[in-house]
XYZ file of C-alpha atoms in Angstrom:
509
model
C 112.302 96.452 62.719
C 114.398 98.316 65.476
C 113.078 101.443 65.870
C 115.185 104.847 66.586
C 116.033 105.849 69.766
C 117.270 109.541 71.025
C 119.359 110.497 73.953
C 117.439 112.241 77.164
C 119.760 115.486 76.413
C 118.157 115.678 72.605
C 114.466 115.300 74.070
C 115.296 118.006 76.771
C 116.906 120.280 74.128
C 113.366 119.989 72.107
C 111.435 120.646 75.073
C 113.495 123.728 75.676
C 113.222 124.849 71.966
C 109.560 124.791 71.835
C 109.076 126.911 75.659
C 111.951 129.406 74.019
C 110.583 129.904 70.603
C 106.881 128.602 70.664
C 106.023 130.270 74.104
C 104.644 126.815 75.082
C 104.008 125.745 78.609
C 106.567 123.185 79.965
C 103.641 120.546 80.094
C 102.429 121.739 76.560
C 106.499 121.405 75.329
C 106.915 118.039 77.081
C 103.752 116.801 75.231
C 104.777 118.560 71.784
C 108.087 117.057 71.659
C 106.376 113.461 72.426
C 104.101 113.705 69.490
C 106.682 115.276 67.442
C 109.515 112.376 67.854
C 106.402 109.579 68.051
C 105.087 110.851 64.518
C 108.812 110.275 63.354
C 108.778 106.499 64.698
C 111.250 107.549 67.607
C 110.803 104.788 70.465
C 110.941 107.327 73.543
C 110.685 104.404 76.036
C 114.329 105.572 77.538
C 113.290 108.833 78.041
C 111.825 110.336 81.539
C 109.411 113.255 81.501
C 110.382 114.193 85.074
C 113.906 114.870 83.698
C 112.688 117.054 81.192
C 110.927 119.388 83.072
C 113.414 119.319 85.687
C 115.844 120.529 83.128
C 113.664 123.211 82.126
C 113.262 124.717 85.594
C 109.291 123.463 86.160
C 109.861 120.504 88.438
C 112.003 118.373 90.541
C 112.647 114.386 89.341
C 113.796 114.098 92.696
C 110.347 114.230 94.202
C 109.712 110.866 92.817
C 109.777 107.676 95.266
C 112.179 105.900 93.316
C 114.682 109.184 93.629
C 113.981 109.349 97.203
C 114.908 105.425 97.931
C 118.317 105.567 96.226
C 119.005 108.494 98.517
C 118.029 106.602 101.487
C 120.196 103.852 99.995
C 122.621 106.007 99.288
C 123.079 107.579 102.946
C 122.966 103.612 103.989
C 126.093 102.840 101.961
C 127.997 105.926 103.645
C 126.735 104.962 107.389
C 128.620 103.326 110.025
C 127.033 99.652 110.579
C 129.267 99.023 113.720
C 127.682 98.187 117.071
C 126.782 100.761 119.275
C 127.773 101.061 122.927
C 125.624 97.765 124.778
C 124.594 96.288 121.088
C 126.276 93.314 120.698
C 128.057 92.556 117.162
C 124.972 90.450 115.907
C 122.227 92.424 116.787
C 123.917 95.640 114.851
C 124.512 93.403 111.610
C 120.653 92.701 111.899
C 119.702 96.244 112.349
C 122.012 97.322 109.511
C 120.400 94.347 107.116
C 116.947 95.702 108.065
C 117.284 98.804 107.389
C 118.702 98.710 103.965
C 116.299 95.585 102.912
C 113.461 97.800 103.477
C 114.064 100.684 100.723
C 115.476 98.016 98.439
C 112.455 96.211 98.545
C 110.054 99.310 97.794
C 112.542 100.277 94.767
C 112.374 96.655 93.496
C 108.455 97.267 93.568
C 108.874 100.454 91.633
C 111.220 99.156 88.690
C 109.157 96.968 86.507
C 107.359 100.461 85.208
C 109.778 101.831 82.302
C 109.649 105.123 83.438
C 110.841 104.267 86.965
C 113.552 102.620 85.644
C 115.150 105.166 83.189
C 114.696 107.683 86.269
C 116.430 105.524 88.378
C 118.973 105.112 86.096
C 119.963 108.368 85.051
C 119.955 109.661 88.938
C 122.776 106.952 89.559
C 120.857 103.879 90.598
C 123.706 101.539 89.118
C 126.704 103.267 90.761
C 124.150 103.296 94.153
C 123.189 99.810 94.282
C 126.675 98.264 93.490
C 127.492 100.065 96.610
C 124.864 98.323 98.631
C 125.866 95.171 96.992
C 129.330 95.975 98.151
C 128.691 96.709 101.702
C 125.718 93.903 102.324
C 128.712 91.201 100.520
C 131.362 92.221 103.507
C 128.299 91.202 105.968
C 127.661 88.115 104.542
C 131.075 87.023 103.804
C 132.251 83.503 104.963
C 134.954 85.081 107.381
C 132.869 87.652 108.574
C 132.887 88.104 112.720
C 129.499 87.322 113.496
C 127.063 84.299 113.694
C 125.808 82.119 110.583
C 122.334 83.637 111.625
C 123.597 87.278 111.137
C 125.370 85.879 107.678
C 122.102 84.384 106.345
C 119.866 87.355 106.690
C 122.784 89.250 104.818
C 123.094 86.852 102.430
C 118.972 87.361 102.293
C 119.676 91.105 101.680
C 122.575 90.442 99.045
C 119.828 88.651 96.712
C 117.310 91.291 97.270
C 119.599 94.100 96.495
C 120.918 91.986 93.035
C 117.286 91.325 92.236
C 116.826 95.232 92.314
C 119.913 95.459 90.186
C 118.397 93.197 87.379
C 115.088 95.036 87.574
C 117.201 98.081 87.277
C 119.309 96.909 84.171
C 116.548 95.404 82.240
C 116.498 97.277 78.684
C 119.771 99.345 80.263
C 122.577 97.737 79.409
C 124.508 101.047 78.896
C 123.891 101.610 82.594
C 126.993 99.435 83.145
C 129.439 100.586 80.004
C 128.188 103.638 78.075
C 128.341 103.398 74.056
C 130.980 104.832 72.258
C 129.339 106.636 69.395
C 132.682 106.968 67.830
C 133.345 103.485 66.975
C 131.516 100.419 65.404
C 133.390 97.826 66.859
C 132.965 96.209 70.133
C 135.824 95.174 72.391
C 136.793 94.741 75.986
C 136.011 97.832 77.993
C 139.632 98.936 79.441
C 137.699 100.549 82.377
C 135.451 97.785 83.549
C 135.547 98.213 87.429
C 131.412 97.629 87.884
C 131.932 94.306 86.079
C 134.797 92.888 87.777
C 133.451 93.541 91.066
C 129.953 91.884 89.973
C 131.919 89.247 88.872
C 134.148 88.866 92.141
C 130.937 88.813 94.419
C 129.406 86.078 92.229
C 132.173 84.381 92.749
C 132.579 84.755 96.513
C 128.955 83.491 96.180
C 129.134 80.726 93.853
C 127.448 78.095 96.654
C 124.396 80.138 97.090
C 121.621 79.153 94.356
C 119.177 82.366 95.146
C 122.245 84.496 94.764
C 123.375 83.073 91.719
C 120.315 83.322 90.061
C 119.550 87.215 90.881
C 123.059 87.991 90.239
C 122.805 86.059 86.760
C 119.637 87.916 85.638
C 121.387 91.045 86.528
C 124.265 89.914 84.321
C 121.857 88.663 81.312
C 120.431 92.018 81.311
C 123.570 93.760 81.232
C 124.531 91.709 78.059
C 121.333 91.960 76.282
C 122.262 94.009 73.096
C 125.297 95.339 74.320
C 128.440 93.327 72.746
C 130.990 95.523 74.821
C 129.334 94.239 77.923
C 129.366 90.454 76.803
C 132.998 90.764 75.866
C 133.846 92.121 78.949
C 132.062 89.800 81.069
C 133.755 86.842 79.160
C 136.848 88.268 79.696
C 136.122 88.254 83.371
C 135.484 84.443 83.361
C 131.778 84.657 83.111
C 131.918 81.503 80.948
C 132.972 79.140 83.855
C 130.862 80.947 86.592
C 127.592 80.524 84.579
C 128.543 76.311 83.611
C 129.523 75.801 87.186
C 126.167 77.083 88.198
C 124.525 74.980 85.708
C 126.614 71.734 86.839
C 126.219 72.481 90.750
C 122.648 73.937 91.207
C 120.616 70.958 90.143
C 118.682 71.829 93.713
C 118.044 75.118 92.731
C 116.264 74.760 89.213
C 115.309 78.440 88.963
C 119.271 79.490 88.876
C 120.032 76.666 86.418
C 117.714 77.910 84.102
C 118.944 81.328 84.127
C 122.351 80.156 83.665
C 121.439 78.505 80.483
C 119.580 81.728 79.405
C 123.054 83.913 79.878
C 124.991 81.211 78.069
C 122.650 81.744 74.909
C 122.946 85.579 75.030
C 126.709 85.334 75.101
C 126.356 83.781 71.518
C 123.991 86.322 70.319
C 124.349 89.016 67.587
C 122.010 91.687 68.499
C 123.642 94.941 69.117
C 122.989 96.702 65.982
C 125.414 99.546 67.338
C 128.482 97.417 66.000
C 129.428 96.275 63.065
C 129.880 92.173 64.146
C 129.952 90.188 67.514
C 131.640 87.788 68.824
C 128.918 85.395 69.595
C 130.215 82.378 67.168
C 133.682 82.932 69.263
C 131.961 82.798 72.505
C 130.096 79.231 71.461
C 133.003 77.818 70.555
C 134.907 79.224 73.835
C 132.257 77.554 75.484
C 132.399 74.189 73.967
C 135.988 73.717 73.565
C 137.614 75.562 76.626
C 134.856 74.789 79.237
C 133.479 71.468 77.837
C 129.864 73.215 77.822
C 128.262 70.518 76.151
C 129.063 67.740 78.366
C 128.433 69.705 81.491
C 125.175 70.790 80.006
C 124.326 67.289 78.930
C 124.827 65.569 82.720
C 122.558 68.336 84.322
C 119.886 67.583 81.341
C 120.148 64.176 82.579
C 119.243 65.412 86.036
C 116.059 67.147 84.878
C 114.347 64.724 83.104
C 110.913 65.512 84.982
C 111.530 69.294 85.202
C 110.043 70.917 81.940
C 110.701 74.188 82.272
C 114.497 73.660 83.021
C 114.839 70.716 80.247
C 113.624 73.326 77.923
C 115.589 76.120 78.568
C 118.829 73.808 78.708
C 117.942 72.274 75.124
C 117.419 75.808 73.828
C 121.048 76.705 75.092
C 122.077 73.300 73.483
C 120.706 73.950 70.154
C 122.683 77.610 70.194
C 125.815 75.614 70.846
C 125.688 73.337 67.865
C 127.506 75.534 65.489
C 129.835 73.218 64.166
C 129.996 69.811 62.213
C 131.530 67.923 65.054
C 129.927 69.975 67.958
C 126.327 68.306 66.549
C 128.543 64.752 66.477
C 129.228 65.257 70.275
C 125.874 66.252 71.314
C 124.622 62.563 69.891
C 127.849 60.720 71.352
C 127.003 62.233 74.389
C 123.641 60.632 74.384
C 121.896 63.436 73.110
C 119.127 61.698 71.374
C 118.554 59.179 74.045
C 117.524 62.026 76.344
C 115.595 64.372 73.995
C 113.326 61.694 72.608
C 111.863 60.434 75.549
C 111.794 64.037 77.108
C 109.134 64.862 73.653
C 107.248 61.738 75.659
C 107.508 62.357 78.992
C 106.268 65.942 78.795
C 104.101 65.683 75.805
C 101.875 68.365 76.808
C 104.960 71.098 77.023
C 104.863 73.337 74.343
C 108.535 74.692 75.592
C 110.155 71.230 75.624
C 108.332 70.593 72.310
C 109.612 73.816 71.003
C 113.613 73.358 72.492
C 113.562 69.913 71.562
C 112.669 70.464 67.799
C 115.443 73.381 67.693
C 118.186 70.949 69.002
C 117.012 68.464 66.234
C 117.283 70.806 63.546
C 120.502 72.195 64.779
C 122.109 68.669 64.897
C 120.744 67.564 61.909
C 123.322 69.748 59.807
C 125.703 67.032 60.459
C 125.048 64.502 57.404
C 126.018 61.534 59.889
C 123.696 62.500 62.412
C 121.001 62.642 60.193
C 120.833 59.033 59.924
C 120.909 58.448 63.241
C 118.012 60.626 63.990
C 116.085 58.356 61.794
C 117.608 55.259 63.146
C 116.467 56.010 66.431
C 112.865 57.102 65.782
C 113.129 60.844 65.297
C 111.298 61.186 62.300
C 108.474 59.741 63.892
C 109.088 61.625 67.032
C 109.023 65.333 65.236
C 105.765 64.232 63.183
C 104.006 62.864 66.723
C 104.920 66.116 68.289
C 103.359 68.436 65.447
C 100.547 66.536 65.403
C 99.628 66.813 69.143
C 100.635 70.541 69.236
C 98.925 71.416 66.164
C 97.584 74.592 67.608
C 100.864 75.795 68.436
C 102.732 78.209 65.715
C 105.710 77.757 67.499
C 105.811 74.095 67.453
C 104.675 73.950 63.847
C 107.235 76.525 62.780
C 110.414 74.427 64.643
C 109.231 71.408 63.490
C 109.054 72.109 59.650
C 112.172 73.056 60.231
C 113.674 70.119 61.762
C 112.465 67.948 59.129
C 113.529 70.382 56.383
C 116.953 70.105 58.212
C 116.561 65.891 58.323
C 115.926 65.662 54.856
C 118.209 68.029 53.042
C 120.283 65.351 51.020
C 118.847 62.320 52.460
C 116.619 60.049 50.766
C 116.263 57.444 53.461
C 114.934 60.288 55.803
C 112.462 61.786 53.275
C 111.142 58.415 52.573
C 110.368 57.773 56.228
C 108.834 61.125 56.226
C 106.475 60.530 54.315
C 105.515 56.811 55.793
C 104.676 58.750 58.660
C 102.559 61.094 57.417
C 105.120 64.009 57.335
C 103.413 65.322 54.080
C 100.016 65.782 55.963
C 101.831 67.710 58.568
C 103.915 69.830 56.747
C 100.999 70.991 54.726
C 98.523 71.106 57.932
C 100.943 73.502 59.294
C 100.633 75.810 56.166
C 96.902 75.281 56.535
C 96.817 76.429 59.828
C 99.273 79.633 60.117
C 98.822 81.229 56.623
C 100.027 84.682 58.039
C 103.541 83.004 59.371
C 106.221 83.991 57.151
C 108.598 82.007 58.772
C 106.845 78.907 59.197
C 105.471 79.185 55.421
C 109.485 79.154 54.291
C 110.225 76.550 56.672
C 107.388 74.113 55.431
C 108.124 75.133 51.345
C 111.638 74.057 52.232
C 110.757 70.346 53.943
C 108.249 69.882 51.137
C 111.101 70.648 48.626
C 113.967 68.801 50.216
C 111.453 65.621 50.376
C 110.933 66.002 46.516
C 113.950 67.373 45.152
C 116.061 63.986 45.159
C 112.975 61.718 45.434
C 110.786 62.007 42.393
C 108.532 59.138 43.585
C 107.548 60.811 46.816
C 105.703 64.071 44.464
C 102.233 62.266 44.476
C 101.852 61.747 47.873
C 102.912 65.253 48.844
C 100.476 66.634 46.294
C 97.761 64.713 47.476
C 97.938 66.906 50.244
C 96.627 69.886 48.123
C 100.477 71.493 48.538
C 100.542 72.783 45.128
C 97.579 75.185 46.526
C 98.780 76.168 49.467
C 102.496 76.804 47.830
C 101.084 78.760 45.331
C 99.114 81.096 48.117
C 102.460 81.107 49.927
C 103.906 82.820 46.322
C 101.789 85.749 46.519
C 103.572 87.090 49.443
C 107.199 88.390 48.683
C 108.678 87.009 51.794
C 108.046 83.595 50.859
C 107.851 83.895 47.185
C 111.134 82.309 46.676
C 110.912 79.351 49.130
C 107.410 78.671 47.783
C 108.629 78.987 44.029
C 111.458 76.414 44.444
C 109.032 74.116 46.260
C 106.570 73.900 43.154
C 109.557 73.476 41.157
C 110.894 70.721 42.516
C 107.697 69.244 43.192
C 107.507 69.540 39.056
C 104.175 72.002 39.538
C 103.671 74.334 37.117
C 105.942 77.577 37.755
C 106.190 81.290 36.015
C 109.635 82.199 35.836
C 110.107 85.690 35.926
C 112.678 87.509 33.643
C 113.379 90.911 34.980
C 115.747 91.081 31.968
C 115.995 89.480 28.542
C 119.193 90.752 27.711
C 118.446 91.468 24.288
C 120.301 94.493 23.990
C 117.656 97.311 23.443
C 119.448 100.669 24.053
C 122.742 99.477 24.542
C 125.054 101.580 22.137
C 127.926 99.633 21.031
């Protein structure tokens, strides 16, 4: 459940009220406010106590090291970094880069702490870092009049600046575009100069792997749980920028993995402040207008020995398989020929196992693909992965989900699952993780789909004590319906509740 949050102004008002009406000291007022809001279930991770004390005149947030470093950076952006008398241009650029890189690196060390991030954000950290990025990008530009060595140093500093921006934006996407409390519809922001500026710099340095990595991380943080930012970045050409990175930076796996993560974020619908998002439309846009499936598949083929990058690319493929024809396209592009060998090549990798199972589950939504998965040994591969990673909840959960999808309305696949020991693997997962509602539901669905059109397979399932564990799952509200449906299709005794029998008692004609 998502916790509610309050603004810094609201917190400050309560602190001031405690001081005025209850004669508390500033420190007592802040502590009392924290206790009040915490008791109400409010998430205070975005609140900076130092700002509250500053608002009531009991302290200076400017005393924070993070704020001091921001002032240094702001001063640097306002300075003239031209060569002084007797100094050559390269020396001037090198000195300017060293001067800005020191406070950037120190600030980067402080920003992992939530309070420092919130304080830096409240003190104009976003606009200050964008100004730094603008100036450093000018020094690193290809047409800059200084040497390649000086440009390289400036490019490194640009990477540090983007990395610092990414750290600042983590959990604070509203710094890019403040929310509109009067609207529940997310739209492309009219005044999005900051987003346009960031995309322009990313495009100018799209050949530099580490710039892409850190810049995309910043963009990903800006798009997480912020639908307006997502739509605005997409309008500024972000999708092509990300796919270019996936395609062209195979020598920089970290950049490819980050681009894949950012592509997935664009398909999310996780901003609770808006009525609906455009995640599905973004997925279609990637596939139809940017050939995302083919480009990701080509890159996946280049990373067959890299487990981490393989996992990221597979997770992204699963998010894009949102239409029947897209599932078929993944198979036509050789998806199964890449996925199944990757499970063998990285048999000890939980990440690869989970992501490959996600893809298999997604593409099994296409009935023709279901048959193809069986023909190439996909059923056996799923069960083998579940058997190997029997203690990994995520693998068992995704494995049961994949088997449920593969067996839905498919008699032959259901037979193949039983013959490969699938009933034992599914029930074993239920035994190992009784507290995982998601796994219990997926396991119940898998057993139901196997038995629904195959009465002859019921005995093999019941021989694994499935009835007992499904009855256990029925005791929980979250898994009751799925477990009951599985028991019913297995021919087991099920008590059907009738909340209202319709006998008309108390009804007046």
